[in-house]
PDB file of C-alpha atoms and ligand atoms in Angstrom:
ATOM      1  CA  UNK A   3      31.705   6.676 -26.832  1.00  0.00           C
ATOM      2  CA  UNK A   4      30.361   7.103 -23.358  1.00  0.00           C
ATOM      3  CA  UNK A   5      32.471   9.257 -21.055  1.00  0.00           C
ATOM      4  CA  UNK A   6      33.757   7.013 -18.280  1.00  0.00           C
ATOM      5  CA  UNK A   7      33.019   7.786 -14.651  1.00  0.00           C
ATOM      6  CA  UNK A   8      35.661   7.596 -11.923  1.00  0.00           C
ATOM      7  CA  UNK A   9      35.686   4.177 -10.226  1.00  0.00           C
ATOM      8  CA  UNK A  10      33.150   3.577  -7.479  1.00  0.00           C
ATOM      9  CA  UNK A  11      34.142   0.785  -5.103  1.00  0.00           C
ATOM     10  CA  UNK A  12      31.869  -0.345  -2.287  1.00  0.00           C
ATOM     11  CA  UNK A  13      32.682  -2.973   0.330  1.00  0.00           C
ATOM     12  CA  UNK A  14      29.784  -5.129   1.496  1.00  0.00           C
ATOM     13  CA  UNK A  15      30.960  -6.482   4.828  1.00  0.00           C
ATOM     14  CA  UNK A  16      27.896  -8.696   5.251  1.00  0.00           C
ATOM     15  CA  UNK A  17      27.656 -10.168   8.787  1.00  0.00           C
ATOM     16  CA  UNK A  18      31.361  -9.987   9.555  1.00  0.00           C
ATOM     17  CA  UNK A  19      33.748  -8.189  11.909  1.00  0.00           C
ATOM     18  CA  UNK A  20      33.504  -7.164  15.531  1.00  0.00           C
ATOM     19  CA  UNK A  21      33.767  -3.499  16.358  1.00  0.00           C
ATOM     20  CA  UNK A  22      37.418  -3.857  17.289  1.00  0.00           C
ATOM     21  CA  UNK A  23      38.219  -5.614  14.000  1.00  0.00           C
ATOM     22  CA  UNK A  24      36.144  -3.092  12.106  1.00  0.00           C
ATOM     23  CA  UNK A  25      38.019  -0.207  13.704  1.00  0.00           C
ATOM     24  CA  UNK A  26      41.328  -1.485  12.375  1.00  0.00           C
ATOM     25  CA  UNK A  27      39.914  -2.000   8.899  1.00  0.00           C
ATOM     26  CA  UNK A  28      38.224   1.409   8.816  1.00  0.00           C
ATOM     27  CA  UNK A  29      41.434   3.143   9.837  1.00  0.00           C
ATOM     28  CA  UNK A  30      43.431   1.298   7.198  1.00  0.00           C
ATOM     29  CA  UNK A  31      40.886   2.095   4.467  1.00  0.00           C
ATOM     30  CA  UNK A  32      40.785   5.751   5.529  1.00  0.00           C
ATOM     31  CA  UNK A  33      44.575   5.892   5.420  1.00  0.00           C
ATOM     32  CA  UNK A  34      44.821   4.375   1.944  1.00  0.00           C
ATOM     33  CA  UNK A  35      41.941   6.282   0.357  1.00  0.00           C
ATOM     34  CA  UNK A  36      43.552   9.664  -0.439  1.00  0.00           C
ATOM     35  CA  UNK A  37      46.080   8.021  -2.760  1.00  0.00           C
ATOM     36  CA  UNK A  38      43.225   6.490  -4.759  1.00  0.00           C
ATOM     37  CA  UNK A  39      41.571   9.696  -5.963  1.00  0.00           C
ATOM     38  CA  UNK A  40      39.395  10.072  -7.996  1.00  0.00           C
ATOM     39  CA  UNK A  41      37.916   6.723  -6.895  1.00  0.00           C
ATOM     40  CA  UNK A  42      34.860   6.926  -4.671  1.00  0.00           C
ATOM     41  CA  UNK A  43      35.121   4.470  -1.784  1.00  0.00           C
ATOM     42  CA  UNK A  44      32.223   3.292   0.344  1.00  0.00           C
ATOM     43  CA  UNK A  45      32.009   0.736   3.152  1.00  0.00           C
ATOM     44  CA  UNK A  46      28.800  -1.029   4.150  1.00  0.00           C
ATOM     45  CA  UNK A  47      29.401  -2.465   7.627  1.00  0.00           C
ATOM     46  CA  UNK A  48      26.786  -4.174   9.824  1.00  0.00           C
ATOM     47  CA  UNK A  49      24.452  -1.803  11.675  1.00  0.00           C
ATOM     48  CA  UNK A  50      26.321  -2.235  14.968  1.00  0.00           C
ATOM     49  CA  UNK A  51      29.474  -0.859  13.395  1.00  0.00           C
ATOM     50  CA  UNK A  52      27.984   2.256  11.819  1.00  0.00           C
ATOM     51  CA  UNK A  53      28.882   4.388  14.831  1.00  0.00           C
ATOM     52  CA  UNK A  54      32.455   3.159  14.532  1.00  0.00           C
ATOM     53  CA  UNK A  55      32.443   4.102  10.842  1.00  0.00           C
ATOM     54  CA  UNK A  56      31.090   7.532  11.654  1.00  0.00           C
ATOM     55  CA  UNK A  57      33.732   8.107  14.342  1.00  0.00           C
ATOM     56  CA  UNK A  58      36.619   7.048  12.130  1.00  0.00           C
ATOM     57  CA  UNK A  59      35.548   8.200   8.657  1.00  0.00           C
ATOM     58  CA  UNK A  60      33.705  11.464   9.283  1.00  0.00           C
ATOM     59  CA  UNK A  61      35.183  14.336   7.334  1.00  0.00           C
ATOM     60  CA  UNK A  62      37.322  12.031   5.189  1.00  0.00           C
ATOM     61  CA  UNK A  63      36.955  10.755   1.644  1.00  0.00           C
ATOM     62  CA  UNK A  64      35.446   7.340   2.477  1.00  0.00           C
ATOM     63  CA  UNK A  65      31.650   7.200   2.783  1.00  0.00           C
ATOM     64  CA  UNK A  66      29.672   4.581   4.660  1.00  0.00           C
ATOM     65  CA  UNK A  67      26.268   3.023   4.438  1.00  0.00           C
ATOM     66  CA  UNK A  68      24.114   0.096   5.504  1.00  0.00           C
ATOM     67  CA  UNK A  69      23.243  -3.209   3.898  1.00  0.00           C
ATOM     68  CA  UNK A  70      19.462  -2.876   4.075  1.00  0.00           C
ATOM     69  CA  UNK A  71      16.646  -0.620   5.340  1.00  0.00           C
ATOM     70  CA  UNK A  72      12.928  -0.891   5.974  1.00  0.00           C
ATOM     71  CA  UNK A  73      10.499   0.705   3.524  1.00  0.00           C
ATOM     72  CA  UNK A  74       8.591   2.650   6.181  1.00  0.00           C
ATOM     73  CA  UNK A  75      10.154   5.660   7.872  1.00  0.00           C
ATOM     74  CA  UNK A  76       9.020   4.526  11.326  1.00  0.00           C
ATOM     75  CA  UNK A  77       6.524   2.210  12.951  1.00  0.00           C
ATOM     76  CA  UNK A  78       5.933  -1.012  14.846  1.00  0.00           C
ATOM     77  CA  UNK A  79       8.375  -3.156  12.885  1.00  0.00           C
ATOM     78  CA  UNK A  80      10.395  -5.010  15.488  1.00  0.00           C
ATOM     79  CA  UNK A  81      13.958  -5.629  14.443  1.00  0.00           C
ATOM     80  CA  UNK A  82      13.918  -3.230  11.504  1.00  0.00           C
ATOM     81  CA  UNK A  83      15.871  -0.037  10.793  1.00  0.00           C
ATOM     82  CA  UNK A  84      14.575   2.891   8.756  1.00  0.00           C
ATOM     83  CA  UNK A  85      16.080   5.269   6.240  1.00  0.00           C
ATOM     84  CA  UNK A  86      15.925   8.313   8.535  1.00  0.00           C
ATOM     85  CA  UNK A  87      17.747   6.300  11.234  1.00  0.00           C
ATOM     86  CA  UNK A  88      20.507   5.446   8.786  1.00  0.00           C
ATOM     87  CA  UNK A  89      20.737   9.037   7.609  1.00  0.00           C
ATOM     88  CA  UNK A  90      21.088  10.112  11.237  1.00  0.00           C
ATOM     89  CA  UNK A  91      23.918   7.589  11.608  1.00  0.00           C
ATOM     90  CA  UNK A  92      25.719   9.455   8.843  1.00  0.00           C
ATOM     91  CA  UNK A  93      25.053   6.897   6.102  1.00  0.00           C
ATOM     92  CA  UNK A  94      25.060   8.175   2.550  1.00  0.00           C
ATOM     93  CA  UNK A  95      24.411   4.820   0.900  1.00  0.00           C
ATOM     94  CA  UNK A  96      22.346   1.714   1.493  1.00  0.00           C
ATOM     95  CA  UNK A  97      22.330  -1.599  -0.378  1.00  0.00           C
ATOM     96  CA  UNK A  98      18.925  -2.780  -1.514  1.00  0.00           C
ATOM     97  CA  UNK A  99      17.886  -6.157  -2.911  1.00  0.00           C
ATOM     98  CA  UNK A 100      21.157  -8.024  -2.473  1.00  0.00           C
ATOM     99  CA  UNK A 101      20.708 -11.597  -3.694  1.00  0.00           C
ATOM    100  CA  UNK A 102      21.276 -12.936  -0.171  1.00  0.00           C
ATOM    101  CA  UNK A 103      18.305 -10.887   0.972  1.00  0.00           C
ATOM    102  CA  UNK A 104      16.276 -12.107  -1.982  1.00  0.00           C
ATOM    103  CA  UNK A 105      17.237 -15.717  -1.287  1.00  0.00           C
ATOM    104  CA  UNK A 106      17.067 -15.910   2.508  1.00  0.00           C
ATOM    105  CA  UNK A 107      14.787 -13.074   3.576  1.00  0.00           C
ATOM    106  CA  UNK A 108      11.960 -13.063   1.072  1.00  0.00           C
ATOM    107  CA  UNK A 109      13.001  -9.918  -0.785  1.00  0.00           C
ATOM    108  CA  UNK A 110      10.937  -9.381  -3.928  1.00  0.00           C
ATOM    109  CA  UNK A 111      11.102  -6.834  -6.729  1.00  0.00           C
ATOM    110  CA  UNK A 112       8.229  -5.035  -5.043  1.00  0.00           C
ATOM    111  CA  UNK A 113       9.989  -4.757  -1.670  1.00  0.00           C
ATOM    112  CA  UNK A 114      13.177  -3.728  -3.472  1.00  0.00           C
ATOM    113  CA  UNK A 115      11.166  -0.940  -5.055  1.00  0.00           C
ATOM    114  CA  UNK A 116       9.666   0.154  -1.735  1.00  0.00           C
ATOM    115  CA  UNK A 117      13.052   0.155  -0.056  1.00  0.00           C
ATOM    116  CA  UNK A 118      14.600   2.085  -2.956  1.00  0.00           C
ATOM    117  CA  UNK A 119      11.925   4.767  -2.643  1.00  0.00           C
ATOM    118  CA  UNK A 120      12.413   4.858   1.143  1.00  0.00           C
ATOM    119  CA  UNK A 121      16.152   5.327   0.710  1.00  0.00           C
ATOM    120  CA  UNK A 122      15.662   8.232  -1.685  1.00  0.00           C
ATOM    121  CA  UNK A 123      13.113   9.803   0.649  1.00  0.00           C
ATOM    122  CA  UNK A 124      15.681   9.721   3.439  1.00  0.00           C
ATOM    123  CA  UNK A 125      18.335  11.305   1.234  1.00  0.00           C
ATOM    124  CA  UNK A 126      20.307   8.063   0.987  1.00  0.00           C
ATOM    125  CA  UNK A 127      21.749   6.745  -2.250  1.00  0.00           C
ATOM    126  CA  UNK A 128      20.451   3.214  -2.815  1.00  0.00           C
ATOM    127  CA  UNK A 129      22.755   0.581  -4.307  1.00  0.00           C
ATOM    128  CA  UNK A 130      20.165  -1.569  -6.038  1.00  0.00           C
ATOM    129  CA  UNK A 131      21.346  -5.109  -6.737  1.00  0.00           C
ATOM    130  CA  UNK A 132      20.199  -7.366  -9.549  1.00  0.00           C
ATOM    131  CA  UNK A 133      21.511 -10.665 -10.854  1.00  0.00           C
ATOM    132  CA  UNK A 134      20.552 -14.060 -12.207  1.00  0.00           C
ATOM    133  CA  UNK A 135      21.095 -17.517 -10.734  1.00  0.00           C
ATOM    134  CA  UNK A 136      23.074 -20.167 -12.571  1.00  0.00           C
ATOM    135  CA  UNK A 137      19.864 -22.056 -13.415  1.00  0.00           C
ATOM    136  CA  UNK A 138      18.329 -18.925 -14.909  1.00  0.00           C
ATOM    137  CA  UNK A 139      21.473 -18.246 -16.942  1.00  0.00           C
ATOM    138  CA  UNK A 140      21.681 -21.817 -18.193  1.00  0.00           C
ATOM    139  CA  UNK A 141      18.006 -21.779 -19.118  1.00  0.00           C
ATOM    140  CA  UNK A 142      18.628 -18.700 -21.288  1.00  0.00           C
ATOM    141  CA  UNK A 143      16.477 -16.511 -19.040  1.00  0.00           C
ATOM    142  CA  UNK A 144      19.234 -14.212 -17.834  1.00  0.00           C
ATOM    143  CA  UNK A 145      18.159 -11.031 -19.621  1.00  0.00           C
ATOM    144  CA  UNK A 146      14.487 -11.605 -18.779  1.00  0.00           C
ATOM    145  CA  UNK A 147      15.372 -11.898 -15.105  1.00  0.00           C
ATOM    146  CA  UNK A 148      17.509  -8.758 -15.144  1.00  0.00           C
ATOM    147  CA  UNK A 149      14.845  -6.833 -17.068  1.00  0.00           C
ATOM    148  CA  UNK A 150      12.169  -7.923 -14.593  1.00  0.00           C
ATOM    149  CA  UNK A 151      14.299  -7.004 -11.563  1.00  0.00           C
ATOM    150  CA  UNK A 152      15.060  -3.585 -13.033  1.00  0.00           C
ATOM    151  CA  UNK A 153      11.500  -2.932 -14.077  1.00  0.00           C
ATOM    152  CA  UNK A 154      10.085  -3.978 -10.706  1.00  0.00           C
ATOM    153  CA  UNK A 155      12.817  -2.565  -8.524  1.00  0.00           C
ATOM    154  CA  UNK A 156      12.844   0.829 -10.205  1.00  0.00           C
ATOM    155  CA  UNK A 157       9.105   1.120 -10.870  1.00  0.00           C
ATOM    156  CA  UNK A 158       7.689   4.590 -10.596  1.00  0.00           C
ATOM    157  CA  UNK A 159      11.036   6.359 -10.669  1.00  0.00           C
ATOM    158  CA  UNK A 160      11.485   9.269 -13.045  1.00  0.00           C
ATOM    159  CA  UNK A 161      14.783  10.419 -14.544  1.00  0.00           C
ATOM    160  CA  UNK A 162      15.685  12.849 -11.784  1.00  0.00           C
ATOM    161  CA  UNK A 163      16.498  10.404  -8.961  1.00  0.00           C
ATOM    162  CA  UNK A 164      18.743   8.399 -11.249  1.00  0.00           C
ATOM    163  CA  UNK A 165      21.657  10.607 -10.430  1.00  0.00           C
ATOM    164  CA  UNK A 166      21.375   9.221  -6.889  1.00  0.00           C
ATOM    165  CA  UNK A 167      20.861   5.558  -7.660  1.00  0.00           C
ATOM    166  CA  UNK A 168      23.724   3.118  -7.991  1.00  0.00           C
ATOM    167  CA  UNK A 169      23.014  -0.204  -9.660  1.00  0.00           C
ATOM    168  CA  UNK A 170      24.946  -3.386  -9.036  1.00  0.00           C
ATOM    169  CA  UNK A 171      24.933  -6.394 -11.322  1.00  0.00           C
ATOM    170  CA  UNK A 172      25.840  -9.399  -9.222  1.00  0.00           C
ATOM    171  CA  UNK A 173      25.387 -12.790 -10.869  1.00  0.00           C
ATOM    172  CA  UNK A 174      24.369 -15.062  -8.015  1.00  0.00           C
ATOM    173  CA  UNK A 175      26.679 -17.835  -9.242  1.00  0.00           C
ATOM    174  CA  UNK A 176      29.678 -15.511  -8.859  1.00  0.00           C
ATOM    175  CA  UNK A 177      28.997 -14.323  -5.301  1.00  0.00           C
ATOM    176  CA  UNK A 178      31.324 -15.827  -2.737  1.00  0.00           C
ATOM    177  CA  UNK A 179      32.205 -18.666  -5.101  1.00  0.00           C
ATOM    178  CA  UNK A 180      35.541 -17.491  -6.427  1.00  0.00           C
ATOM    179  CA  UNK A 181      33.978 -17.790  -9.887  1.00  0.00           C
ATOM    180  CA  UNK A 182      34.050 -14.257 -11.285  1.00  0.00           C
ATOM    181  CA  UNK A 183      32.138 -13.400 -14.436  1.00  0.00           C
ATOM    182  CA  UNK A 184      34.543 -12.948 -17.327  1.00  0.00           C
ATOM    183  CA  UNK A 185      34.786  -9.272 -18.323  1.00  0.00           C
ATOM    184  CA  UNK A 186      32.862  -9.928 -21.539  1.00  0.00           C
ATOM    185  CA  UNK A 187      30.111 -11.792 -19.668  1.00  0.00           C
ATOM    186  CA  UNK A 188      29.759  -8.951 -17.179  1.00  0.00           C
ATOM    187  CA  UNK A 189      29.881  -6.311 -19.914  1.00  0.00           C
ATOM    188  CA  UNK A 190      27.120  -8.050 -21.846  1.00  0.00           C
ATOM    189  CA  UNK A 191      24.756  -7.575 -18.913  1.00  0.00           C
ATOM    190  CA  UNK A 192      26.047  -4.108 -17.987  1.00  0.00           C
ATOM    191  CA  UNK A 193      25.433  -2.947 -21.557  1.00  0.00           C
ATOM    192  CA  UNK A 194      21.959  -4.455 -21.415  1.00  0.00           C
ATOM    193  CA  UNK A 195      21.208  -2.680 -18.123  1.00  0.00           C
ATOM    194  CA  UNK A 196      22.395   0.653 -19.484  1.00  0.00           C
ATOM    195  CA  UNK A 197      20.262   0.114 -22.579  1.00  0.00           C
ATOM    196  CA  UNK A 198      17.192  -0.490 -20.429  1.00  0.00           C
ATOM    197  CA  UNK A 199      17.959   2.629 -18.412  1.00  0.00           C
ATOM    198  CA  UNK A 200      18.288   4.595 -21.605  1.00  0.00           C
ATOM    199  CA  UNK A 201      14.798   3.533 -22.653  1.00  0.00           C
ATOM    200  CA  UNK A 202      13.493   4.530 -19.257  1.00  0.00           C
ATOM    201  CA  UNK A 203      15.249   7.810 -18.538  1.00  0.00           C
ATOM    202  CA  UNK A 204      17.083   8.854 -21.713  1.00  0.00           C
ATOM    203  CA  UNK A 205      20.683   8.658 -22.844  1.00  0.00           C
ATOM    204  CA  UNK A 206      22.174  11.455 -20.746  1.00  0.00           C
ATOM    205  CA  UNK A 207      20.874  10.058 -17.449  1.00  0.00           C
ATOM    206  CA  UNK A 208      21.710   6.476 -18.449  1.00  0.00           C
ATOM    207  CA  UNK A 209      25.272   7.440 -19.371  1.00  0.00           C
ATOM    208  CA  UNK A 210      25.785   8.965 -15.938  1.00  0.00           C
ATOM    209  CA  UNK A 211      24.299   6.029 -14.022  1.00  0.00           C
ATOM    210  CA  UNK A 212      26.819   4.108 -11.948  1.00  0.00           C
ATOM    211  CA  UNK A 213      26.587   0.372 -12.672  1.00  0.00           C
ATOM    212  CA  UNK A 214      28.788  -1.797 -10.465  1.00  0.00           C
ATOM    213  CA  UNK A 215      29.825  -5.387 -10.958  1.00  0.00           C
ATOM    214  CA  UNK A 216      29.861  -7.725  -7.955  1.00  0.00           C
ATOM    215  CA  UNK A 217      30.788 -11.368  -7.514  1.00  0.00           C
ATOM    216  CA  UNK A 218      34.245 -12.592  -6.505  1.00  0.00           C
ATOM    217  CA  UNK A 219      35.966  -9.329  -7.402  1.00  0.00           C
ATOM    218  CA  UNK A 220      39.645  -9.437  -6.443  1.00  0.00           C
ATOM    219  CA  UNK A 221      42.762  -7.392  -7.071  1.00  0.00           C
ATOM    220  CA  UNK A 222      43.639  -9.764  -9.893  1.00  0.00           C
ATOM    221  CA  UNK A 223      40.450  -9.244 -11.931  1.00  0.00           C
ATOM    222  CA  UNK A 224      39.448  -5.648 -11.144  1.00  0.00           C
ATOM    223  CA  UNK A 225      41.578  -4.072 -13.867  1.00  0.00           C
ATOM    224  CA  UNK A 226      40.204  -6.095 -16.765  1.00  0.00           C
ATOM    225  CA  UNK A 227      36.623  -5.764 -15.556  1.00  0.00           C
ATOM    226  CA  UNK A 228      36.909  -1.986 -15.211  1.00  0.00           C
ATOM    227  CA  UNK A 229      38.319  -1.735 -18.727  1.00  0.00           C
ATOM    228  CA  UNK A 230      34.889  -2.690 -20.053  1.00  0.00           C
ATOM    229  CA  UNK A 231      32.824   0.271 -21.262  1.00  0.00           C
ATOM    230  CA  UNK A 232      29.886  -0.107 -18.914  1.00  0.00           C
ATOM    231  CA  UNK A 233      31.500  -1.293 -15.687  1.00  0.00           C
ATOM    232  CA  UNK A 234      31.850   1.700 -13.376  1.00  0.00           C
ATOM    233  CA  UNK A 235      33.175  -0.033 -10.309  1.00  0.00           C
ATOM    234  CA  UNK A 236      32.578  -2.860  -7.900  1.00  0.00           C
ATOM    235  CA  UNK A 237      30.503  -4.152  -5.048  1.00  0.00           C
ATOM    236  CA  UNK A 238      33.030  -6.248  -3.182  1.00  0.00           C
ATOM    237  CA  UNK A 239      32.172  -8.857  -0.563  1.00  0.00           C
ATOM    238  CA  UNK A 240      34.904 -11.130   0.755  1.00  0.00           C
ATOM    239  CA  UNK A 241      37.793  -9.029  -0.518  1.00  0.00           C
ATOM    240  CA  UNK A 242      36.459  -5.938   1.264  1.00  0.00           C
ATOM    241  CA  UNK A 243      37.201  -7.463   4.676  1.00  0.00           C
ATOM    242  CA  UNK A 244      40.899  -6.740   4.329  1.00  0.00           C
ATOM    243  CA  UNK A 245      42.256  -3.308   3.582  1.00  0.00           C
ATOM    244  CA  UNK A 246      44.955  -4.599   1.286  1.00  0.00           C
ATOM    245  CA  UNK A 247      42.564  -6.337  -1.109  1.00  0.00           C
ATOM    246  CA  UNK A 248      39.856  -3.664  -0.917  1.00  0.00           C
ATOM    247  CA  UNK A 249      42.311  -0.848  -1.610  1.00  0.00           C
ATOM    248  CA  UNK A 250      44.085  -3.021  -4.168  1.00  0.00           C
ATOM    249  CA  UNK A 251      40.860  -3.434  -6.126  1.00  0.00           C
ATOM    250  CA  UNK A 252      40.320   0.329  -6.084  1.00  0.00           C
ATOM    251  CA  UNK A 253      43.916   0.881  -7.218  1.00  0.00           C
ATOM    252  CA  UNK A 254      43.459  -1.488 -10.157  1.00  0.00           C
ATOM    253  CA  UNK A 255      40.251   0.287 -11.131  1.00  0.00           C
ATOM    254  CA  UNK A 256      41.989   3.674 -10.969  1.00  0.00           C
ATOM    255  CA  UNK A 257      44.798   2.350 -13.164  1.00  0.00           C
ATOM    256  CA  UNK A 258      42.263   1.132 -15.743  1.00  0.00           C
ATOM    257  CA  UNK A 259      40.313   4.397 -15.493  1.00  0.00           C
ATOM    258  CA  UNK A 260      43.402   6.469 -16.277  1.00  0.00           C
ATOM    259  CA  UNK A 261      43.988   4.375 -19.378  1.00  0.00           C
ATOM    260  CA  UNK A 262      40.453   4.598 -20.740  1.00  0.00           C
ATOM    261  CA  UNK A 263      40.041   8.327 -20.131  1.00  0.00           C
TER     262      UNK A 263
HETATM  263  P1  LIG B 428      31.889 -11.550  -3.033  1.00  0.00           P
HETATM  264  O1  LIG B 428      30.477 -10.899  -2.649  1.00  0.00           O
HETATM  265  O2  LIG B 428      32.790 -10.446  -3.498  1.00  0.00           O
HETATM  266  O3  LIG B 428      32.364 -12.199  -1.763  1.00  0.00           O
HETATM  267  O4  LIG B 428      31.621 -12.547  -4.120  1.00  0.00           O
HETATM  268  C1  LIG B 428      29.923  -9.873  -3.404  1.00  0.00           C
HETATM  269  C2  LIG B 428      28.618  -9.420  -2.803  1.00  0.00           C
HETATM  270  O5  LIG B 428      27.883 -10.262  -2.267  1.00  0.00           O
HETATM  271  O6  LIG B 428      28.276  -8.215  -2.827  1.00  0.00           O
END
């Protein structure tokens, strides 16, 4: 049996919260975090709130990161933000290839790969997102899609950087819909992802890889999802905008973790 990792819970704030609202949320998350050890908590606010995160979280147990980065380290790319800039802003993590970026902003497996490499170059830990649409699932193409996204997104990476990469399985049909994947549905894909990693980088590295589930995670479903062998934590959208639900999800994961140890 694979040794379970402590829960990793990241909040993807998307394009929400003013700085004042963010300040309140950051303080509340920082206050609640120590009681949730050994969970690792991360917030991914909008770029304009990163300074607020740095001011309020620095030196504490909650890490912060961004929701995207450009694949070049600098250059004439109006409107873009690079890995070194995020590192300077104190980020330790950055989401890459979220399905909203794939759907609305032309993200491809190739650009996911370039951004992943850029994140690693800057010393950031990428949270690389994969996931199928409902049409793909219903057409029986789910595993092909996931395999292709993994293969493309992680192309050219050897075993060593895998200790720094976090993966997130987020079925598109579960994001923001209130329709969470059932634990067994999520586990089926998580097990598949870990199997693919094993082929790529070997069992030891694959066993240590953090694979998150995302898509309508709430306090009420976090416990049963985390009980599954290959679900190491969550990428939380809507429920990360309130401290009570974000911390509640982490608390449920910690409870499940203590039971499966
Ligand atoms: P959700 O979003 O929790 O609101 O479904 C998850 C995500 O997009 O990362």
